[in-house]
Coordinates of C-alpha atoms in Angstrom, one line a residue:
X1 CA 123.4 79.0 81.6
X2 CA 120.5 77.3 80.4
X3 CA 116.9 76.6 83.1
X4 CA 118.1 73.7 83.7
X5 CA 121.5 73.9 84.3
X6 CA 120.5 77.0 87.2
X7 CA 117.8 74.4 88.5
X8 CA 121.2 72.3 89.4
X9 CA 122.2 75.0 91.1
X10 CA 119.7 75.7 93.0
X11 CA 119.3 71.7 94.1
X12 CA 123.2 71.2 94.7
X13 CA 123.4 74.4 96.8
X14 CA 120.1 74.3 98.4
X15 CA 119.2 77.5 97.1
X16 CA 115.8 78.4 98.9
X17 CA 115.5 82.3 98.2
X18 CA 115.5 83.7 95.0
X19 CA 116.2 87.6 94.5
X20 CA 114.6 89.1 91.0
X21 CA 117.1 91.8 90.9
X22 CA 116.1 94.9 88.2
X23 CA 116.9 98.9 87.9
X24 CA 114.9 101.8 88.2
X25 CA 116.1 104.8 85.9
X26 CA 118.7 106.2 88.9
X27 CA 120.6 102.7 88.5
X28 CA 119.3 101.7 92.2
X29 CA 119.7 97.8 93.0
X30 CA 115.1 96.1 93.8
X31 CA 114.2 93.1 93.6
X32 CA 111.1 90.4 94.3
X33 CA 112.3 87.7 96.8
X34 CA 110.8 85.0 96.2
X35 CA 110.7 81.1 97.7
X36 CA 111.7 77.6 96.2
X37 CA 108.4 76.3 95.2
X38 CA 108.6 79.3 92.2
X39 CA 112.2 79.1 91.1
X40 CA 110.7 77.4 87.6
X41 CA 107.9 80.2 87.6
X42 CA 110.8 82.8 87.9
X43 CA 112.9 81.7 84.9
X44 CA 110.7 80.8 83.1
X45 CA 109.8 84.5 83.0
X46 CA 106.4 84.6 84.9
X47 CA 106.2 87.0 88.0
X48 CA 104.7 90.0 88.3
X49 CA 105.4 93.0 90.1
X50 CA 103.7 96.6 90.7
X51 CA 106.1 99.3 88.5
X52 CA 103.6 102.1 89.5
X53 CA 105.9 101.3 93.0
X54 CA 109.4 102.4 90.5
X55 CA 109.7 105.5 90.4
X56 CA 109.9 106.9 86.4
X57 CA 108.0 103.6 85.8
X58 CA 104.0 103.8 85.2
X59 CA 101.7 105.2 86.3
X60 CA 98.7 102.9 88.4
X61 CA 96.4 102.2 85.9
X62 CA 99.7 100.4 84.5
X63 CA 101.4 98.5 87.1
X64 CA 100.8 95.3 86.2
X65 CA 105.1 94.3 84.8
X66 CA 106.8 91.3 84.0
X67 CA 110.4 90.6 85.4
X68 CA 111.9 88.2 82.5
X69 CA 115.3 86.7 83.8
X70 CA 118.4 86.8 82.0
X71 CA 120.4 83.7 82.7
X72 CA 123.9 84.3 82.6
X73 CA 123.1 86.7 85.5
X74 CA 122.6 84.2 87.8
X75 CA 124.9 84.0 91.0
X76 CA 124.8 82.6 94.4
X77 CA 124.7 85.0 97.4
X78 CA 128.7 84.0 99.0
X79 CA 127.0 85.6 103.0
X80 CA 123.3 84.5 102.6
X81 CA 124.4 80.6 103.5
X82 CA 122.4 79.8 106.8
X83 CA 121.4 76.6 108.0
X84 CA 123.0 74.9 105.6
X85 CA 119.7 77.1 102.8
X86 CA 121.4 79.6 100.7
X87 CA 119.8 82.5 98.8
X88 CA 120.6 83.2 94.9
X89 CA 120.1 86.1 92.5
X90 CA 119.1 87.3 88.3
X91 CA 119.3 90.3 87.0
X92 CA 115.6 90.9 84.9
X93 CA 114.5 93.4 82.1
X94 CA 111.2 94.3 82.4
X95 CA 108.3 93.7 80.1
X96 CA 105.2 95.7 80.2
X97 CA 101.8 93.1 81.3
X98 CA 100.8 91.5 77.6
X99 CA 104.6 89.8 78.6
X100 CA 105.7 90.1 74.9
X101 CA 106.4 93.9 74.9
X102 CA 110.4 95.5 76.3
X103 CA 108.8 98.0 79.0
X104 CA 110.4 101.3 76.9
X105 CA 111.6 102.9 80.5
X106 CA 114.0 100.0 81.3
X107 CA 117.2 101.0 81.9
X108 CA 118.9 97.8 80.6
X109 CA 116.5 97.5 77.9
X110 CA 116.8 100.1 77.1
X111 CA 121.0 99.8 76.5
X112 CA 120.2 96.6 75.1
X113 CA 118.8 98.9 72.4
X114 CA 120.9 101.2 71.7
X115 CA 124.0 97.8 72.0
X116 CA 122.2 96.4 68.8
X117 CA 121.9 99.7 67.0
X118 CA 125.4 100.4 66.9
X119 CA 126.1 96.6 66.2
X120 CA 124.3 97.6 62.6
X121 CA 127.1 100.2 62.4
X122 CA 129.2 96.9 62.6
X123 CA 130.2 97.9 66.1
X124 CA 130.1 96.1 70.1
X125 CA 131.5 98.2 73.7
X126 CA 133.7 97.1 75.6
X127 CA 134.1 98.5 79.2
X128 CA 135.8 98.7 81.8
X129 CA 135.0 101.0 85.6
X130 CA 137.5 101.9 87.9
X131 CA 134.7 102.5 90.4
X132 CA 136.2 104.3 94.3
X133 CA 134.4 105.3 97.3
X134 CA 134.8 105.5 100.9
X135 CA 134.5 103.6 103.6
X136 CA 133.2 105.1 106.9
X137 CA 132.6 104.9 110.2
X138 CA 128.6 103.6 111.8
X139 CA 127.7 106.0 114.6
X140 CA 123.8 104.1 116.7
X141 CA 123.7 102.6 112.8
X142 CA 123.7 105.9 111.3
X143 CA 126.4 106.8 108.5
X144 CA 129.3 109.3 109.3
X145 CA 131.9 110.6 107.3
X146 CA 134.3 109.1 110.0
X147 CA 137.1 107.5 109.1
X148 CA 139.6 105.9 111.5
X149 CA 142.6 105.1 108.7
X150 CA 145.0 107.6 107.6
X151 CA 146.4 105.9 104.6
X152 CA 146.9 107.4 101.0
X153 CA 147.4 106.6 98.0
X154 CA 149.0 102.5 97.8
X155 CA 149.6 102.3 101.4
X156 CA 149.3 98.6 103.4
X157 CA 148.6 97.9 106.9
X158 CA 148.5 99.0 109.1
X159 CA 147.4 102.7 107.3
X160 CA 144.9 101.2 106.0
X161 CA 142.0 100.5 108.3
X162 CA 140.1 99.1 105.6
X163 CA 141.9 96.4 103.7
X164 CA 140.1 93.5 106.1
X165 CA 137.0 94.8 105.0
X166 CA 138.5 94.9 101.5
X167 CA 139.7 91.8 101.2
X168 CA 136.3 90.6 101.8
X169 CA 135.0 92.3 99.1
X170 CA 137.3 91.2 96.6
X171 CA 136.9 87.7 97.6
X172 CA 132.7 87.8 97.6
X173 CA 132.9 89.3 94.0
X174 CA 135.5 86.7 93.2
X175 CA 132.8 83.7 94.4
X176 CA 130.1 86.0 92.2
X177 CA 132.6 84.8 89.2
X178 CA 134.4 88.9 89.1
X179 CA 137.6 88.5 87.6
X180 CA 140.0 90.9 90.1
X181 CA 142.8 92.4 88.6
X182 CA 143.6 94.8 91.0
X183 CA 142.7 97.0 94.5
X184 CA 144.5 100.0 96.9
X185 CA 144.2 102.4 99.4
X186 CA 143.0 105.8 97.1
X187 CA 144.1 109.2 97.8
X188 CA 141.6 110.0 100.4
X189 CA 141.7 108.8 103.4
X190 CA 139.3 106.8 103.8
X191 CA 138.9 106.1 100.3
X192 CA 139.0 102.8 97.9
X193 CA 139.2 101.5 94.1
X194 CA 138.7 97.7 93.3
X195 CA 139.0 97.4 89.2
X196 CA 137.5 94.5 87.6
X197 CA 138.1 93.5 84.7
X198 CA 136.3 94.8 81.2
X199 CA 133.4 93.5 79.9
X200 CA 131.0 94.0 76.8
X201 CA 128.5 96.9 77.6
X202 CA 125.5 95.3 79.4
X203 CA 127.3 92.7 81.1
X204 CA 129.2 95.7 82.9
X205 CA 126.6 97.7 83.3
X206 CA 125.7 94.5 85.4
X207 CA 128.9 93.6 87.5
X208 CA 128.7 97.5 88.1
X209 CA 125.3 97.6 90.7
X210 CA 126.2 94.3 91.7
X211 CA 129.9 95.9 92.7
X212 CA 128.3 98.2 94.4
X213 CA 126.1 95.6 96.6
X214 CA 128.2 93.9 97.6
X215 CA 130.7 96.7 98.2
X216 CA 128.2 98.3 101.1
X217 CA 126.6 94.6 102.2
X218 CA 130.6 93.8 102.6
X219 CA 131.0 97.2 104.4
X220 CA 128.4 96.4 107.5
X221 CA 129.8 93.3 108.5
X222 CA 133.0 95.6 109.3
X223 CA 130.3 98.7 110.9
X224 CA 130.9 100.5 107.9
X225 CA 128.7 102.1 105.9
X226 CA 130.7 102.3 102.0
X227 CA 129.1 105.1 100.0
X228 CA 129.9 106.1 96.7
X229 CA 128.5 109.8 97.1
X230 CA 130.9 111.4 94.3
X231 CA 132.3 114.3 97.1
X232 CA 130.9 113.6 101.0
X233 CA 134.4 115.4 101.9
X234 CA 134.7 119.2 101.3
X235 CA 139.2 119.4 100.7
X236 CA 139.8 116.3 100.0
X237 CA 139.6 113.7 96.7
X238 CA 136.0 113.1 95.2
X239 CA 135.0 109.5 94.4
X240 CA 135.2 108.6 90.5
X241 CA 134.1 106.0 87.8
X242 CA 136.6 106.6 85.5
X243 CA 135.4 104.7 82.0
X244 CA 137.7 102.8 79.9
X245 CA 135.6 101.9 76.8
X246 CA 136.4 100.6 73.4
X247 CA 134.6 99.5 70.0
X248 CA 135.2 95.9 68.8
X249 CA 133.9 95.3 65.2
X250 CA 131.6 92.5 64.9
X251 CA 134.8 89.9 64.4
X252 CA 136.3 90.6 67.0
X253 CA 139.3 93.2 66.3
X254 CA 139.7 96.2 68.1
X255 CA 138.6 99.2 65.7
X256 CA 140.7 101.6 67.6
X257 CA 144.0 100.1 67.4
X258 CA 145.6 101.0 64.0
X259 CA 149.7 100.4 64.0
X260 CA 150.6 102.8 60.9
X261 CA 148.4 105.6 62.3
X262 CA 149.9 108.3 64.9
X263 CA 149.6 107.1 68.3
X264 CA 148.4 103.6 66.8
X265 CA 144.9 105.8 67.2
X266 CA 142.4 104.7 63.9
X267 CA 140.5 107.6 62.0
X268 CA 137.5 105.3 64.0
X269 CA 139.4 105.7 67.7
X270 CA 139.8 109.7 67.0
X271 CA 136.0 110.2 65.6
X272 CA 135.0 108.5 68.7
X273 CA 136.5 110.7 70.4
X274 CA 135.6 113.6 69.0
X275 CA 132.1 112.1 69.1
X276 CA 132.8 111.9 73.3
X277 CA 134.2 115.6 73.1
X278 CA 131.4 117.2 71.1
X279 CA 128.6 115.4 73.4
X280 CA 130.5 115.5 77.1
X281 CA 128.3 119.3 77.9
X282 CA 125.2 117.0 77.3
X283 CA 125.9 113.3 78.5
X284 CA 127.5 114.2 82.5
X285 CA 123.9 115.3 83.5
X286 CA 124.0 111.4 83.0
X287 CA 127.4 110.3 84.0
X288 CA 127.7 113.2 87.6
X289 CA 123.3 113.0 88.3
X290 CA 123.5 114.7 91.6
X291 CA 124.3 117.9 92.7
X292 CA 126.7 117.1 94.8
X293 CA 128.7 115.5 91.6
X294 CA 129.4 118.7 91.1
X295 CA 131.5 119.4 93.8
X296 CA 133.9 116.8 92.8
X297 CA 134.0 118.4 89.1
X298 CA 136.2 121.7 89.9
X299 CA 139.5 122.9 89.1
X300 CA 142.5 122.0 91.8
X301 CA 141.9 118.0 91.8
X302 CA 142.2 115.1 90.1
X303 CA 138.4 115.2 88.3
X304 CA 138.5 116.4 85.1
X305 CA 136.5 119.4 84.2
X306 CA 138.7 120.7 81.1
X307 CA 137.2 119.5 77.5
X308 CA 140.0 117.9 75.9
X309 CA 142.0 114.8 75.0
X310 CA 145.5 113.5 75.4
X311 CA 147.0 110.3 75.1
X312 CA 149.3 110.7 78.1
X313 CA 147.4 114.3 80.0
X314 CA 145.3 113.3 83.6
X315 CA 144.2 117.0 83.4
X316 CA 142.0 116.0 80.5
X317 CA 138.5 114.8 80.2
X318 CA 140.0 112.3 78.2
X319 CA 142.9 110.0 78.1
X320 CA 144.1 107.1 76.1
X321 CA 146.0 104.8 78.3
X322 CA 149.4 103.2 76.1
X323 CA 148.4 99.6 76.3
X324 CA 147.6 99.0 72.6
X325 CA 146.3 95.8 69.7
X326 CA 143.8 94.9 71.5
X327 CA 144.3 96.6 74.7
X328 CA 143.8 100.0 72.8
X329 CA 140.8 101.9 74.6
X330 CA 139.5 105.3 75.7
X331 CA 139.4 106.2 79.1
X332 CA 136.7 109.3 79.8
X333 CA 137.6 110.0 83.2
X334 CA 134.8 111.7 85.1
X335 CA 131.7 109.8 85.0
X336 CA 131.3 109.0 89.2
X337 CA 129.8 105.8 90.5
X338 CA 126.5 107.2 91.5
X339 CA 125.7 107.5 87.8
X340 CA 122.8 104.2 86.5
X341 CA 125.4 102.4 84.2
X342 CA 123.0 101.5 81.9
X343 CA 122.3 104.8 81.0
X344 CA 125.6 106.3 82.0
X345 CA 127.4 103.1 79.4
X346 CA 124.9 103.6 76.7
X347 CA 125.4 108.1 76.5
X348 CA 128.6 107.9 76.1
X349 CA 128.5 104.6 74.0
X350 CA 126.1 107.2 71.2
X351 CA 128.6 109.8 71.8
X352 CA 131.3 108.1 70.3
X353 CA 129.3 106.8 67.9
X354 CA 128.1 109.8 66.5
X355 CA 131.4 111.1 65.6
X356 CA 132.2 108.5 64.0
X357 CA 128.8 107.8 61.7
X358 CA 129.5 111.8 61.3
X359 CA 132.7 111.1 60.3
X360 CA 134.0 114.1 63.1
X361 CA 137.5 115.1 63.0
X362 CA 139.8 114.8 66.0
X363 CA 140.7 118.1 67.6
X364 CA 144.5 118.3 68.5
X365 CA 145.5 116.5 72.0
X366 CA 146.4 118.5 75.2
X367 CA 149.7 117.8 76.1
X368 CA 149.9 120.8 78.5
X369 CA 148.9 120.2 81.8
X370 CA 145.4 122.4 81.9
X371 CA 145.8 122.9 85.4
X372 CA 148.2 125.2 85.0
X373 CA 146.9 127.3 81.6
X374 CA 145.2 130.5 81.7
X375 CA 141.9 131.5 81.2
X376 CA 142.8 132.8 77.5
X377 CA 145.1 129.6 76.8
X378 CA 142.6 127.4 77.4
X379 CA 140.1 129.9 75.1
X380 CA 142.8 129.6 72.5
X381 CA 143.5 126.1 72.5
X382 CA 139.2 126.1 72.4
X383 CA 139.5 124.0 75.7
X384 CA 135.5 124.2 77.0
X385 CA 134.6 123.5 80.9
X386 CA 132.1 121.2 81.8
X387 CA 129.2 122.6 83.1
X388 CA 129.4 123.8 87.0
X389 CA 125.9 122.9 87.9
X390 CA 123.6 119.8 88.2
X391 CA 121.2 122.5 86.4
X392 CA 123.6 123.7 83.8
X393 CA 124.2 119.4 83.0
X394 CA 120.6 119.3 82.4
X395 CA 119.5 122.2 79.7
X396 CA 122.9 120.8 78.0
X397 CA 121.5 117.7 77.9
X398 CA 117.8 118.6 77.6
X399 CA 118.8 120.7 74.0
X400 CA 121.1 117.8 73.0
X401 CA 118.7 115.5 70.2
X402 CA 121.3 112.9 71.1
X403 CA 120.1 112.7 74.4
X404 CA 116.2 111.4 73.6
X405 CA 117.1 109.7 70.6
X406 CA 119.3 107.6 73.4
X407 CA 117.1 107.1 75.8
X408 CA 113.6 106.5 74.5
X409 CA 110.9 109.7 75.7
X410 CA 109.9 107.6 79.0
X411 CA 114.0 107.1 80.2
X412 CA 114.5 110.8 78.9
X413 CA 111.5 112.9 80.2
X414 CA 111.6 111.2 83.6
X415 CA 114.7 111.0 84.7
X416 CA 114.5 115.3 83.1
X417 CA 111.7 116.1 85.4
X418 CA 113.1 114.0 88.3
X419 CA 116.6 115.5 88.2
X420 CA 115.5 118.8 87.9
X421 CA 113.2 118.4 90.7
X422 CA 116.0 117.8 93.0
X423 CA 118.2 120.5 91.9
X424 CA 115.1 123.1 93.0
X425 CA 115.4 121.4 96.8
X426 CA 118.3 121.9 95.9
X427 CA 118.2 125.5 95.2
X428 CA 115.2 126.2 97.7
X429 CA 116.8 124.2 101.2
X430 CA 118.1 126.5 104.1
X431 CA 122.1 124.8 103.9
X432 CA 124.6 124.4 107.1
X433 CA 127.3 126.7 105.2
X434 CA 124.5 129.4 104.9
X435 CA 123.7 129.6 108.8
X436 CA 127.4 129.7 109.5
X437 CA 128.4 131.8 107.3
X438 CA 125.3 134.5 107.9
X439 CA 122.8 134.5 110.6
X440 CA 125.4 135.6 113.0
X441 CA 126.3 138.6 111.1
X442 CA 123.4 139.8 108.9

């Protein structure tokens, strides 16, 4: 899309407000809203904002920063039409005060850098995430963990209390250019999943942050709170973001497919799997970024905690879906939807490429149910476990050189500092569980 085409849409749709969107290093969407009179200036990349007000960005003496729009992300906002006047958004990269230098703390710019490095190896990355979420009731405009539906996996109305909300979410996303492939009620009460078509890694990361924004916005219209929190309720399934990914060669062919190889997986695919398994214990600090993330990553539920791969076994960290040819892909099952997709995709890509660049040998697939294996059987099979807490994940993240190389010094250090602080706050907090368990008997 060109500037001229955008301005034509602005005129035709009577756009009066324009949102310049970007994300911080934790994946939270931010925006600067401007009136119609400033749209041309914004499209020329001349809009500035105070970067010192964003956690993890810059110090107060370095505050002036520019927002450079990516024209391909321009979208009209279907729910913002009022009195004939509309609103639109565009996603931006963050630049330093000189207006020419990309800001090293911009997650979107960082993913672009990692993708450019992959191109030097002859690869592009396609990603297809599966984002799960819960719909809960609001009380006095505050979120609860109460849901009125009694539905389960693939249930239909009237058991599926959120079906009308989910339908409007899908319609809104389609109006914004998403190709929705499927939607359904998930395993837990109040839990849902909407799948949209894969895309190149940068576009897909844009789609993920847009998807979460739309889901939360439409849910509010129905008096509901949408949460992507990994484990909001004890004892039921948590929400994941299974991430399908593949490498394509620059000629457009799928680098993971080899019709003559075992399972029709190429050497590149097996090396990529080996790299993912090698680096999984460190990249989960980014793909599973919360204290709460590790309440989901426990044995006994569908979330995988064992560092292994299989063509069919859903208890393994890496699964190979059945489709082949152009659809040959690797599904990494541990991420959850609270991650910053720009950072998560970069970490998983470089983890896999570490295996390709080093020509790592892929371990044998694990086709037995790992949940049913004894500890000794897992040791004998060489199956490690993912970290059991955010603190353990951060230790693995910090000591792996791939983490800093992937995120760059700025994001690596700011992210680690913030997440260490988050863990310390949790570690020192007195929880309701402690009060309920100890207060009356000690």
